[in-house]
PDB file of C-alpha atoms and ligand atoms in Angstrom:
ATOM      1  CA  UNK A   1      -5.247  11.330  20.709  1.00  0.00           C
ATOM      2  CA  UNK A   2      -2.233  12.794  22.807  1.00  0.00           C
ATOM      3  CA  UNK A   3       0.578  14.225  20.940  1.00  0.00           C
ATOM      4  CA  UNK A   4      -0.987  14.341  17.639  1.00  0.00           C
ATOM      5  CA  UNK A   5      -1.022  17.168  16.630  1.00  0.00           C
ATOM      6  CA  UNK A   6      -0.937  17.818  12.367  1.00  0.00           C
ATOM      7  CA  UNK A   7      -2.033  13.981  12.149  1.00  0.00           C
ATOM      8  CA  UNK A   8      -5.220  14.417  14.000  1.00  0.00           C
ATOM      9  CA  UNK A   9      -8.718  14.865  12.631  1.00  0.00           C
ATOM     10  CA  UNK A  10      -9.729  18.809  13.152  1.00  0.00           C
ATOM     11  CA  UNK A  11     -13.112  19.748  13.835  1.00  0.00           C
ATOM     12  CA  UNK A  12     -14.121  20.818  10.352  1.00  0.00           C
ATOM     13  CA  UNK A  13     -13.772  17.263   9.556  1.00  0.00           C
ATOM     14  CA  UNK A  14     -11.481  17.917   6.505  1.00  0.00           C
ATOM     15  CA  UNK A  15      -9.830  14.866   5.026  1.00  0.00           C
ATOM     16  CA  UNK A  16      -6.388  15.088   3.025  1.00  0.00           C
ATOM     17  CA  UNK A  17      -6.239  14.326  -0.394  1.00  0.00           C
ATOM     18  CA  UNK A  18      -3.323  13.682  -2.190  1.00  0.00           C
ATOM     19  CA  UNK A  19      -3.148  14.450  -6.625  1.00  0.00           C
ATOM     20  CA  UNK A  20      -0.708  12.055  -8.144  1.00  0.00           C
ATOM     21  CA  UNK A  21      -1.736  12.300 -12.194  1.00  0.00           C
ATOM     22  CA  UNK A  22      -5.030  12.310 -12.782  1.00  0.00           C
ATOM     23  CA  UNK A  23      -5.593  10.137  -9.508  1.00  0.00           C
ATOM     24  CA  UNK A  24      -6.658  11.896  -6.328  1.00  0.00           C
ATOM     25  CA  UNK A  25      -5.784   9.592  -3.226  1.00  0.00           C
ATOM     26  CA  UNK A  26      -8.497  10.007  -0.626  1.00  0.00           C
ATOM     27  CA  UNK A  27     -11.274  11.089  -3.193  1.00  0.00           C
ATOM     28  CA  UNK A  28     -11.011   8.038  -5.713  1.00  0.00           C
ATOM     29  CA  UNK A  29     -10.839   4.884  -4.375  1.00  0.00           C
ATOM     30  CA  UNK A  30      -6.961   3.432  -5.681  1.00  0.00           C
ATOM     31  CA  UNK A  31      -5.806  -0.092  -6.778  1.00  0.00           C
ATOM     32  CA  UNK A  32      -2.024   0.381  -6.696  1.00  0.00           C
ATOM     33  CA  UNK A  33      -0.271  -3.383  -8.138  1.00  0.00           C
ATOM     34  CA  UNK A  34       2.598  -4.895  -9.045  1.00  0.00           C
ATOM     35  CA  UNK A  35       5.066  -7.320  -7.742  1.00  0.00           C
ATOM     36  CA  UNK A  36       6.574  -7.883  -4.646  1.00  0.00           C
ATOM     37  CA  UNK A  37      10.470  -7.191  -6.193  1.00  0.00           C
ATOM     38  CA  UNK A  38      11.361  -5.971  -9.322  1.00  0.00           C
ATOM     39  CA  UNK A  39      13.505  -9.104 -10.438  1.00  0.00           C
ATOM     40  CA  UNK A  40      14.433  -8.346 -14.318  1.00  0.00           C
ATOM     41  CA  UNK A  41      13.070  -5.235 -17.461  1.00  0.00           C
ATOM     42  CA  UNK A  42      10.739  -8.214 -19.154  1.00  0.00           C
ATOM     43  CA  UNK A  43       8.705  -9.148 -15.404  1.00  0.00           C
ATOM     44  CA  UNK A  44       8.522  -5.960 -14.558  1.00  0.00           C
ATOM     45  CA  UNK A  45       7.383  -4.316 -17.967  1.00  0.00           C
ATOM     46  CA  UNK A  46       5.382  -7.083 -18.428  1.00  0.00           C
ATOM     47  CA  UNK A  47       3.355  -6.564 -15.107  1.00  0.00           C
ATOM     48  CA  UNK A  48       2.735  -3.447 -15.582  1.00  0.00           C
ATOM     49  CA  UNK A  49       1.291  -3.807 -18.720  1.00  0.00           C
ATOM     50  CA  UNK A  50      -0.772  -6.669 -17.414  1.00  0.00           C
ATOM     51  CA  UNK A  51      -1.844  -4.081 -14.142  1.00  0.00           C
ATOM     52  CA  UNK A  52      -2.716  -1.314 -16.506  1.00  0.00           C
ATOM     53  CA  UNK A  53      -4.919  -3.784 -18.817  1.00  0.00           C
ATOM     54  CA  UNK A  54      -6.469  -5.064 -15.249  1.00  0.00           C
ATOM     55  CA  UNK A  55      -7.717  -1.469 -14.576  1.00  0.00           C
ATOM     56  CA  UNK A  56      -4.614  -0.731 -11.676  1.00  0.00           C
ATOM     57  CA  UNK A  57      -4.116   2.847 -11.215  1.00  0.00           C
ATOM     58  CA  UNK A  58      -0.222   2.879  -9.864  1.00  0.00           C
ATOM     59  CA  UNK A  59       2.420   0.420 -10.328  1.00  0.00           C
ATOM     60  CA  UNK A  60       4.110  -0.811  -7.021  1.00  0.00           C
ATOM     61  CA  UNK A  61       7.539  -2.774  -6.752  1.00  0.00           C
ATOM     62  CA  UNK A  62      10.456  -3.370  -4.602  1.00  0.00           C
ATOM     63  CA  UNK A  63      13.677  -2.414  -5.559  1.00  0.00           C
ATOM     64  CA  UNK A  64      14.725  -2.766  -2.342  1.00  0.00           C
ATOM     65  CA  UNK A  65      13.731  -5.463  -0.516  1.00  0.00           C
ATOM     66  CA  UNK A  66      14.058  -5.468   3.141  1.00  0.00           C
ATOM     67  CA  UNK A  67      14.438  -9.627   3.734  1.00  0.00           C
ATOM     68  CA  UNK A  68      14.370 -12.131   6.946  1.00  0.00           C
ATOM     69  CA  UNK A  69      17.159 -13.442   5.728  1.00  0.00           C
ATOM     70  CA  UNK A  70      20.307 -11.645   4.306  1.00  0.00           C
ATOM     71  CA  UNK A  71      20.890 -14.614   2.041  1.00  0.00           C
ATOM     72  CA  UNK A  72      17.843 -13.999   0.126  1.00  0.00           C
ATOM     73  CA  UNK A  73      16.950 -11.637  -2.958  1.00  0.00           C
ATOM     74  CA  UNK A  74      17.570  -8.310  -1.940  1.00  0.00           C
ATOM     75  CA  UNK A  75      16.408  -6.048  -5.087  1.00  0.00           C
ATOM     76  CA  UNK A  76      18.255  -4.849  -7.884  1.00  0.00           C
ATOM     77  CA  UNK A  77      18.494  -1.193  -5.963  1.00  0.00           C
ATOM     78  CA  UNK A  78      19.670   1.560  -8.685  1.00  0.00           C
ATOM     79  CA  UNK A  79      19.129  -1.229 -11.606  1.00  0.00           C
ATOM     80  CA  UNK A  80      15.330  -1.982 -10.516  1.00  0.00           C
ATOM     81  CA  UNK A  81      14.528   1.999 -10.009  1.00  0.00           C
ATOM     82  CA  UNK A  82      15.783   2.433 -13.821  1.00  0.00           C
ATOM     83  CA  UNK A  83      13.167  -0.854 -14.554  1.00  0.00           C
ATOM     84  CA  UNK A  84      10.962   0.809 -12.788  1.00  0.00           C
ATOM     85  CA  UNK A  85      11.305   4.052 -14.424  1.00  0.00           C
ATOM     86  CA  UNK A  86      10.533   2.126 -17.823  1.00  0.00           C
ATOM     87  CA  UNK A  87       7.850   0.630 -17.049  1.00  0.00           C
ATOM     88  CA  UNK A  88       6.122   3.852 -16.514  1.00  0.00           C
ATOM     89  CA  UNK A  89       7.377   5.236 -19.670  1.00  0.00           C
ATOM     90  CA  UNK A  90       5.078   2.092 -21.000  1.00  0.00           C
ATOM     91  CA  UNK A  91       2.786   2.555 -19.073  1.00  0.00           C
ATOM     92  CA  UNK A  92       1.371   6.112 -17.928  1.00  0.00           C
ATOM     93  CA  UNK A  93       1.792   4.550 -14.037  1.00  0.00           C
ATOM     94  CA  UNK A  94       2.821   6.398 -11.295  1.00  0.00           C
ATOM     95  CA  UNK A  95       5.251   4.850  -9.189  1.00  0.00           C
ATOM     96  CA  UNK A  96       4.875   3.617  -6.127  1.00  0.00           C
ATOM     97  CA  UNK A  97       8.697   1.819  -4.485  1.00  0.00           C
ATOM     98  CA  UNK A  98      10.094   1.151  -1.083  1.00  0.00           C
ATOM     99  CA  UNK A  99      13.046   3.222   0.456  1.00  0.00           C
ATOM    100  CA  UNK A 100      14.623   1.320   3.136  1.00  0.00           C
ATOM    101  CA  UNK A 101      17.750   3.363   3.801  1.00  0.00           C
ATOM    102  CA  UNK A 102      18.058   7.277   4.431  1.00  0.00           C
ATOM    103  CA  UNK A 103      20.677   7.782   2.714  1.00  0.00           C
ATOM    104  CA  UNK A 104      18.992   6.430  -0.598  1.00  0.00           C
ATOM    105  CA  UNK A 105      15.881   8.959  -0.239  1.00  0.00           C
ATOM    106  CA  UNK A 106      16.774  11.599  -2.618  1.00  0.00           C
ATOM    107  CA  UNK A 107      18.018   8.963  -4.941  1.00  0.00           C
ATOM    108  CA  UNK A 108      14.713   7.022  -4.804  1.00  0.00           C
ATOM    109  CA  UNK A 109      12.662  10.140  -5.221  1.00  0.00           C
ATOM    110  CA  UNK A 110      14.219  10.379  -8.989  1.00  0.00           C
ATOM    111  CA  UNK A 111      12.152   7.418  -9.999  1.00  0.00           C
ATOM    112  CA  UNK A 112       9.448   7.203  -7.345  1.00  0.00           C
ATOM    113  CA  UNK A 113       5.891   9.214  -7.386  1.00  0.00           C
ATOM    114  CA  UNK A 114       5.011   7.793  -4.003  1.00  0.00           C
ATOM    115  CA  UNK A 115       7.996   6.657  -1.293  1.00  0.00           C
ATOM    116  CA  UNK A 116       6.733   3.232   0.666  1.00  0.00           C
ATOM    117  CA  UNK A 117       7.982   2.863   4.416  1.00  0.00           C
ATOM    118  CA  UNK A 118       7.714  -0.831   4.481  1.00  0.00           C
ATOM    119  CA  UNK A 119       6.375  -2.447   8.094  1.00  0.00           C
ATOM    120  CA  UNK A 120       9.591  -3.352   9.094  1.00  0.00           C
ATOM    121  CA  UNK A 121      10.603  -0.045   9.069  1.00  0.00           C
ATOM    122  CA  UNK A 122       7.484   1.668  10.333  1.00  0.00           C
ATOM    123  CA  UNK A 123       9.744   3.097  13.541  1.00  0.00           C
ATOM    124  CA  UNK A 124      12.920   4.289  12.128  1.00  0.00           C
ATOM    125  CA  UNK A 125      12.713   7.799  13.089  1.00  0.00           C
ATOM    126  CA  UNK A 126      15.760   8.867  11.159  1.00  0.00           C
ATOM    127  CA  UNK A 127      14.241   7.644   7.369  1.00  0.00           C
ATOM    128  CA  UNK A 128      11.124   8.631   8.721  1.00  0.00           C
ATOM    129  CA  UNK A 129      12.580  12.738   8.819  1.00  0.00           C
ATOM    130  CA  UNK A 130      14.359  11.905   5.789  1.00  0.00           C
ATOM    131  CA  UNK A 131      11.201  11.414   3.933  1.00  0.00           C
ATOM    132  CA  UNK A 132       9.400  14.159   5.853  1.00  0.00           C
ATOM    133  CA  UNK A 133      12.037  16.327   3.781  1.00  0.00           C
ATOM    134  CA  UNK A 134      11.613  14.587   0.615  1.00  0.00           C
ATOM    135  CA  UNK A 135       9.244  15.748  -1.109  1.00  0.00           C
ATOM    136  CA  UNK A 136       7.442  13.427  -2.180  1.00  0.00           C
ATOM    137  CA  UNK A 137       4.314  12.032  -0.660  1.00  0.00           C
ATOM    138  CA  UNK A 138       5.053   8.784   1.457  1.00  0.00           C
ATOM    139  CA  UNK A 139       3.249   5.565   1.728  1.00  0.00           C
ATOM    140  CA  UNK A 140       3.620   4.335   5.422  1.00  0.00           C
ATOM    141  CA  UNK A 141       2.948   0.709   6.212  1.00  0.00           C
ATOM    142  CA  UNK A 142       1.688  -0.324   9.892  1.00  0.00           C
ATOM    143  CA  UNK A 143       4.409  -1.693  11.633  1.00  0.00           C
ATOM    144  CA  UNK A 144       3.411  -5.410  12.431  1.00  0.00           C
ATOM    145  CA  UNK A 145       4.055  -5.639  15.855  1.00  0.00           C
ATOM    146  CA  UNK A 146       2.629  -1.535  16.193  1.00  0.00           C
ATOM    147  CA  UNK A 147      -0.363  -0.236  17.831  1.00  0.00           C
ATOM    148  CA  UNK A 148      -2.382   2.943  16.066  1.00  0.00           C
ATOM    149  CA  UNK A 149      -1.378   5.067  18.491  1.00  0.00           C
ATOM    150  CA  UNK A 150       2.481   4.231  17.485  1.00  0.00           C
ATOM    151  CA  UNK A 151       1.290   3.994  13.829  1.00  0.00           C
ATOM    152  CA  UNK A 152       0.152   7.672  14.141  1.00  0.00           C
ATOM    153  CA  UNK A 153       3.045   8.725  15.377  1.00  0.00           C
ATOM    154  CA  UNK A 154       5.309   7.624  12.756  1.00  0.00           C
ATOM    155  CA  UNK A 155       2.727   9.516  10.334  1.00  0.00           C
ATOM    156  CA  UNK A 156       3.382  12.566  12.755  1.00  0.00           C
ATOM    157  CA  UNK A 157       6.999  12.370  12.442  1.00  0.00           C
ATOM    158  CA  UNK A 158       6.937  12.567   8.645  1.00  0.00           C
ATOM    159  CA  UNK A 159       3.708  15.411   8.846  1.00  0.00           C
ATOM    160  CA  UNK A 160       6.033  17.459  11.450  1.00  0.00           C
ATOM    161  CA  UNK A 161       9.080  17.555   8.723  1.00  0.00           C
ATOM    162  CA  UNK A 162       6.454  19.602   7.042  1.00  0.00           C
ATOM    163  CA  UNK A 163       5.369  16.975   4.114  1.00  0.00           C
ATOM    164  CA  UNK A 164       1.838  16.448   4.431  1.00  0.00           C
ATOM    165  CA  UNK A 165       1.266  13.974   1.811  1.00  0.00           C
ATOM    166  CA  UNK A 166       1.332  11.190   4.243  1.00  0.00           C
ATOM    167  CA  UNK A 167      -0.778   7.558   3.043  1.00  0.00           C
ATOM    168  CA  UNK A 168      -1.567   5.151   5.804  1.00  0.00           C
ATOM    169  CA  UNK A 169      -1.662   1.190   4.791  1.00  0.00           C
ATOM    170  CA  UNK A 170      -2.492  -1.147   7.153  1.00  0.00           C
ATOM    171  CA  UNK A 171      -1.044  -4.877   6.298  1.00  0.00           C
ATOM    172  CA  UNK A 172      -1.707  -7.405   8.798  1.00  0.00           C
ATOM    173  CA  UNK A 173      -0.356  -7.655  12.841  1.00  0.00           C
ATOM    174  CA  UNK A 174       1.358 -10.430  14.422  1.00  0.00           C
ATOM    175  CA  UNK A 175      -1.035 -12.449  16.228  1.00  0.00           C
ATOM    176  CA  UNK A 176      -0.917 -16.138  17.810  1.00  0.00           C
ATOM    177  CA  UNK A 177      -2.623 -17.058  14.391  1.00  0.00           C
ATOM    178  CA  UNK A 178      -0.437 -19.321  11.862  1.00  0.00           C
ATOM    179  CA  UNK A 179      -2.765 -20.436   9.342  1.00  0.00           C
ATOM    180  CA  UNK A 180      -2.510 -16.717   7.409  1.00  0.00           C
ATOM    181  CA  UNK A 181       1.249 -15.062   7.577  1.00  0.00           C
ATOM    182  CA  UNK A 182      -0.294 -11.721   9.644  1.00  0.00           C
ATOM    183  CA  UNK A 183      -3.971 -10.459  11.151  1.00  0.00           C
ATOM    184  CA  UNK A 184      -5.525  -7.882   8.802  1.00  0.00           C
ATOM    185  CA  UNK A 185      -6.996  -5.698  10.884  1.00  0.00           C
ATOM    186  CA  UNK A 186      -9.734  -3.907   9.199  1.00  0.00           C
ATOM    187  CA  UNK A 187     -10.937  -2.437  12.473  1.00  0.00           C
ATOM    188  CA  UNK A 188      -8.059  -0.006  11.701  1.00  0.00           C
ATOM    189  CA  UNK A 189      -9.947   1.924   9.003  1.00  0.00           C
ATOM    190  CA  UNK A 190     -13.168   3.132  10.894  1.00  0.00           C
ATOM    191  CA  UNK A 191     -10.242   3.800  13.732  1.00  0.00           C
ATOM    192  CA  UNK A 192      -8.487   5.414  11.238  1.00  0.00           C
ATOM    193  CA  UNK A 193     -11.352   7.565   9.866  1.00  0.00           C
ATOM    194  CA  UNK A 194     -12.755   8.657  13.633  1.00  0.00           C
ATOM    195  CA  UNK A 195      -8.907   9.945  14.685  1.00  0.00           C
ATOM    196  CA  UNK A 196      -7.588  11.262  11.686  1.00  0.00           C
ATOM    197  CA  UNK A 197      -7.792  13.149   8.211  1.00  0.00           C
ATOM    198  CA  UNK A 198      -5.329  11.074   6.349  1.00  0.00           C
ATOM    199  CA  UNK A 199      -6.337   8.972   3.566  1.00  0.00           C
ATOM    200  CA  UNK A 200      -5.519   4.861   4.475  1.00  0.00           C
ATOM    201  CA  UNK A 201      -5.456   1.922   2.319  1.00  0.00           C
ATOM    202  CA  UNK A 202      -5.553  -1.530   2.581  1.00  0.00           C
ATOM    203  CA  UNK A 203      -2.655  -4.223   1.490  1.00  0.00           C
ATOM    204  CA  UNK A 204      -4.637  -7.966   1.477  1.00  0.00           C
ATOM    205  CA  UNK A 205      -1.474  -9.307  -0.076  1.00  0.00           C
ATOM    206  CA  UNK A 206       0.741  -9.038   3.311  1.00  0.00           C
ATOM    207  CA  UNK A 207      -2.047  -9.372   5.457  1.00  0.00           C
ATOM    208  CA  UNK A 208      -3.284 -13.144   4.533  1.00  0.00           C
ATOM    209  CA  UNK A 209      -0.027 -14.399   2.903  1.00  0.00           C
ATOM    210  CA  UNK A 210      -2.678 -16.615   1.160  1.00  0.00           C
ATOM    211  CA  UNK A 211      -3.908 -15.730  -2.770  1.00  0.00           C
ATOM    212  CA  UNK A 212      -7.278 -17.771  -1.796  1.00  0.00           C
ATOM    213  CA  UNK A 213      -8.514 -15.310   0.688  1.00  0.00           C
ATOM    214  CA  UNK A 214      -7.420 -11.961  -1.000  1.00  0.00           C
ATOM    215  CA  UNK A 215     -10.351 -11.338  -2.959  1.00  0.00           C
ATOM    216  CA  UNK A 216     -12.342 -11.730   0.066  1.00  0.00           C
ATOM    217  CA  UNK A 217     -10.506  -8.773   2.345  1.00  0.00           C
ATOM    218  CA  UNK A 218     -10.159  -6.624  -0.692  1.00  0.00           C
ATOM    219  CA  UNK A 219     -14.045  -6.381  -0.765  1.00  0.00           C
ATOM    220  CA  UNK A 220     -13.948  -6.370   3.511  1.00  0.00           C
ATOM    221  CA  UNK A 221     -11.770  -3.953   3.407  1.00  0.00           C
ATOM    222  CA  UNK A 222     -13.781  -1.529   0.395  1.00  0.00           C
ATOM    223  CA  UNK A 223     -16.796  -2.408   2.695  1.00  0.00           C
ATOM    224  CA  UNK A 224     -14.723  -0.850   5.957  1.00  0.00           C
ATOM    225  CA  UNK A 225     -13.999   2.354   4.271  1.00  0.00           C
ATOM    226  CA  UNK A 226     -10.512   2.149   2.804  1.00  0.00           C
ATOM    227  CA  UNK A 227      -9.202   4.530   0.375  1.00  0.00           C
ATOM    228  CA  UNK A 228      -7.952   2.101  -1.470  1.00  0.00           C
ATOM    229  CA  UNK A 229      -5.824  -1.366  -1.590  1.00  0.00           C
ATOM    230  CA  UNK A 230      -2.292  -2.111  -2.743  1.00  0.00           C
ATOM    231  CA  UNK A 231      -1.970  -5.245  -4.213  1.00  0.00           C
ATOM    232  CA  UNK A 232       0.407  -7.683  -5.519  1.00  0.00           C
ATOM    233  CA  UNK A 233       0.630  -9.121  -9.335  1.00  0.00           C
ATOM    234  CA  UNK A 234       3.439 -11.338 -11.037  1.00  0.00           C
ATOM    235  CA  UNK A 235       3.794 -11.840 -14.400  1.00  0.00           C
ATOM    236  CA  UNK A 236       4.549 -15.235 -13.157  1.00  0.00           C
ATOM    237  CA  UNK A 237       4.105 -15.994  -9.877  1.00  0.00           C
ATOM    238  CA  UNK A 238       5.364 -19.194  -9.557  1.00  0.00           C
ATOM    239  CA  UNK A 239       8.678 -17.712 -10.767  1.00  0.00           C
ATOM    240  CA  UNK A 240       8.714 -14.807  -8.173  1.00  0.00           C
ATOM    241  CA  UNK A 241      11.708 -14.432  -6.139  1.00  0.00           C
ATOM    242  CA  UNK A 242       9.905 -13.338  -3.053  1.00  0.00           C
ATOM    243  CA  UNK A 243       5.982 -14.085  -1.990  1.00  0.00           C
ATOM    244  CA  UNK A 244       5.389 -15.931  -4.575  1.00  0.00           C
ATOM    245  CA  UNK A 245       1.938 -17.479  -2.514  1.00  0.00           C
ATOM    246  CA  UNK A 246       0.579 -14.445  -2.558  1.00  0.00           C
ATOM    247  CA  UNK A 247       0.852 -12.965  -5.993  1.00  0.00           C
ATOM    248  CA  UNK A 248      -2.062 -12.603  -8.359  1.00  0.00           C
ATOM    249  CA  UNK A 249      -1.539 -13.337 -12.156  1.00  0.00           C
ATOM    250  CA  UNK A 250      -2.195 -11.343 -14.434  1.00  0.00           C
ATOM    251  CA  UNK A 251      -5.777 -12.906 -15.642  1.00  0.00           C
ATOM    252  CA  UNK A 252      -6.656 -13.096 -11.598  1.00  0.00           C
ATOM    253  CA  UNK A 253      -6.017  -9.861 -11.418  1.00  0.00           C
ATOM    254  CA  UNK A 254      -8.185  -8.407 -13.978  1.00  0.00           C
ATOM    255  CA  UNK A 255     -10.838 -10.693 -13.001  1.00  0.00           C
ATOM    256  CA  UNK A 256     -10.788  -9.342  -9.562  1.00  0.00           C
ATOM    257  CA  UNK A 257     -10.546  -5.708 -10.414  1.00  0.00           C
ATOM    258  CA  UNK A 258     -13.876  -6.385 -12.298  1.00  0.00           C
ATOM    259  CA  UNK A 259     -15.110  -7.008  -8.963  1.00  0.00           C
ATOM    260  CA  UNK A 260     -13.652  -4.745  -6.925  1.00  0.00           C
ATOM    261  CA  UNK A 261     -14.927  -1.649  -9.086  1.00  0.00           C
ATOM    262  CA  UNK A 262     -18.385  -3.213  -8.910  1.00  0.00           C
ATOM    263  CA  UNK A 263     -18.427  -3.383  -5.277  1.00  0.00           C
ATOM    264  CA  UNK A 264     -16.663   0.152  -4.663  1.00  0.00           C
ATOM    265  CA  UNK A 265     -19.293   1.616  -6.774  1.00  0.00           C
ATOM    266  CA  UNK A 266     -22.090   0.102  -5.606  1.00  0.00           C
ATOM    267  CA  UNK A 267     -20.905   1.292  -1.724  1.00  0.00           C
ATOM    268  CA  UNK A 268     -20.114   4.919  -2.840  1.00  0.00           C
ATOM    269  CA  UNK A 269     -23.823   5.110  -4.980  1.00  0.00           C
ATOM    270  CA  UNK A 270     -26.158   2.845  -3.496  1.00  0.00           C
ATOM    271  CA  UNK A 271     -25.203   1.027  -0.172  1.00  0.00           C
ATOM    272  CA  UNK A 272     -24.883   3.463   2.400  1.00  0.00           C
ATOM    273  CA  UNK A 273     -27.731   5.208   1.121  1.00  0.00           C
ATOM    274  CA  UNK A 274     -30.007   2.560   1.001  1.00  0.00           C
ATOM    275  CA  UNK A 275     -32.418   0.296   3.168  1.00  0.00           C
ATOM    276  CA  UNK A 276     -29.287  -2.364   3.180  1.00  0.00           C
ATOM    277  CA  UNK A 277     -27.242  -0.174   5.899  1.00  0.00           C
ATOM    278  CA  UNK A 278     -29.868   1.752   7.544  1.00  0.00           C
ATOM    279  CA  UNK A 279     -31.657  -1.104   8.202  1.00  0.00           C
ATOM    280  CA  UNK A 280     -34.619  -0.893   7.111  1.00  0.00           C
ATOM    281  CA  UNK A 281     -35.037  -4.437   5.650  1.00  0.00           C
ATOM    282  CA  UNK A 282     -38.160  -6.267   5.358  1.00  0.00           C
TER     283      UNK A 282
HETATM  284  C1  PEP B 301       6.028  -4.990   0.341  1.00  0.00           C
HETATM  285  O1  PEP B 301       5.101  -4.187   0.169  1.00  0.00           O
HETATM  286  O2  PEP B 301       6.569  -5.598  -0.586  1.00  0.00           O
HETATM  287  C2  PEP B 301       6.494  -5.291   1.713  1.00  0.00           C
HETATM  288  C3  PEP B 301       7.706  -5.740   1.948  1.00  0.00           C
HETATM  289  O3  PEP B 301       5.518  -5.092   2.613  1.00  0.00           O
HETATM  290  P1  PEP B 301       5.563  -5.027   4.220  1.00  0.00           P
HETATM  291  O4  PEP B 301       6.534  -3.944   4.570  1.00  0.00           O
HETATM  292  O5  PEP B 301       4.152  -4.695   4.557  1.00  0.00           O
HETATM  293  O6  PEP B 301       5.989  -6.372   4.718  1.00  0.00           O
HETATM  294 MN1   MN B 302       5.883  -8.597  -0.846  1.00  0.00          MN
END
């Protein structure tokens, strides 16, 4: 693709990987969970607790929320990063929390192990750099009105700042379509996987809206080849201050991660080197 050039697939086919704990991104397939906004110490701990029971690998949450409106819940900012920053002390979980402002970067990357560039903020060049400086490796969402080859871009920005830990997460376009809140388009990970080496992952949550039809992309998406999914969990999700339609519960959760590791094992083992794919069928 033109103007790639650090984000592009080389010819020796190497893939990035990325070592956060004992988890490496792009080598073990990744359930990172957790709410949509840290709202108060007891959800939050309590989630995480609940994802790590599940079988989650990272805990995600908003402390900054970037909102439609400006009258609703914006995060706790500093207060939710020091929730967040307990709950991993509970926990074991690495961290995974949205930065929507530059100026907050090196101030998020005290209590973050990944940085998430939300969708909304997929093109802001200037937090873009800022994270290509921080340090720490970044989480960037598609943009939901962005094509790949814009998507990419952004990813170059962050590469060309000289941070290569860069994790792609597609989560649903704008279409004409109403019934689900965005399009998840899975075509982006085989896209993904022919143009370039960096690791991409797959947020179901976002991309229906809708908690009946999650279970159903999250296995889609394991068949398409994603790296992993990011999903979201409430303690209580009829109490969540933002998304609350698409937030597992705790017992959904673990039931579906049952699934989910089933599934991703079965594809990594068995599927793609068996009659099933290659066609051989009787
Ligand atoms: C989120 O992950 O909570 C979020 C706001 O996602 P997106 O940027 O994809 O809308
Ligand atoms: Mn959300």
């Amino acid at each position: 693709m033109q103007n790639l050039k650090l984000a592009e697939l080389g010819k020796d086919g190497k893939r990035t990987t990325i070592k956060i704990g004992d988890i490496v991104i792009g080598e073990d397939f990744v359930v990172i969970a957790g709410p949509c906004g840290v709202e108060s110490e007891e959800q939050t701990v309590n989630t995480a607790k609940a994802v790590r029971a599940g079988g989650g690998m990272m805990f995600r949450g908003g402390a900054y929320k970037p909102r439609t409106s400006p009258y609703d819940f914006q995060g706790l900012g500093l207060e939710g990063l020091k929730i967040l920053e307990k709950a991993k002390l509970k926990t074991g979980l690495p961290i995974v929390t949205e930065v929507i402002d530059p100026r907050d970067v090196s101030w998020v990357c005290e209590f973050a192990d990944i940085l998430q560039i939300g969708a909304r903020n997929m093109q802001n060049f200037s937090l873009l750099k800022e994270v290509g400086r921080a340090g720490k490796p970044v989480l960037l969402k598609r943009g939901m009105y962005s094509t790949l080859k814009e998507w990419l871009n952004c990813a170059e920005y962050i590469l060309a700042e000289g941070n290569m830990d860069v994790i792609l997460c597609e989560r649903g376009i704008r279409t004409f379509e109403t019934y689900t809140r965005n399009t998840l388009d899975l075509s982006m990970i085989p896209a993904i996987k022919e143009l370039s080496h960096l690791p991409v992952l797959v947020d179901p949550s976002h991309g229906t809206g809708k908690l009946s039809l999650i279970e159903k992309m999250s296995f889609a998406a394991i068949a398409a080849g994603a790296d992993g999914l990011l999903l979201e969990v409430h303690i209580n999700p009829c109490e969540a201050k933002s998304d609350a339609d698409q937030q597992f519960n705790p017992e959904q959760f673990a039931q579906l991660m049952k699934k989910i590791v089933k599934l991703q094992k079965f594809m990594q083992e068995k599927a793609f080197n068996s009659s099933i794919i290659s066609g051989d069928i009787k």
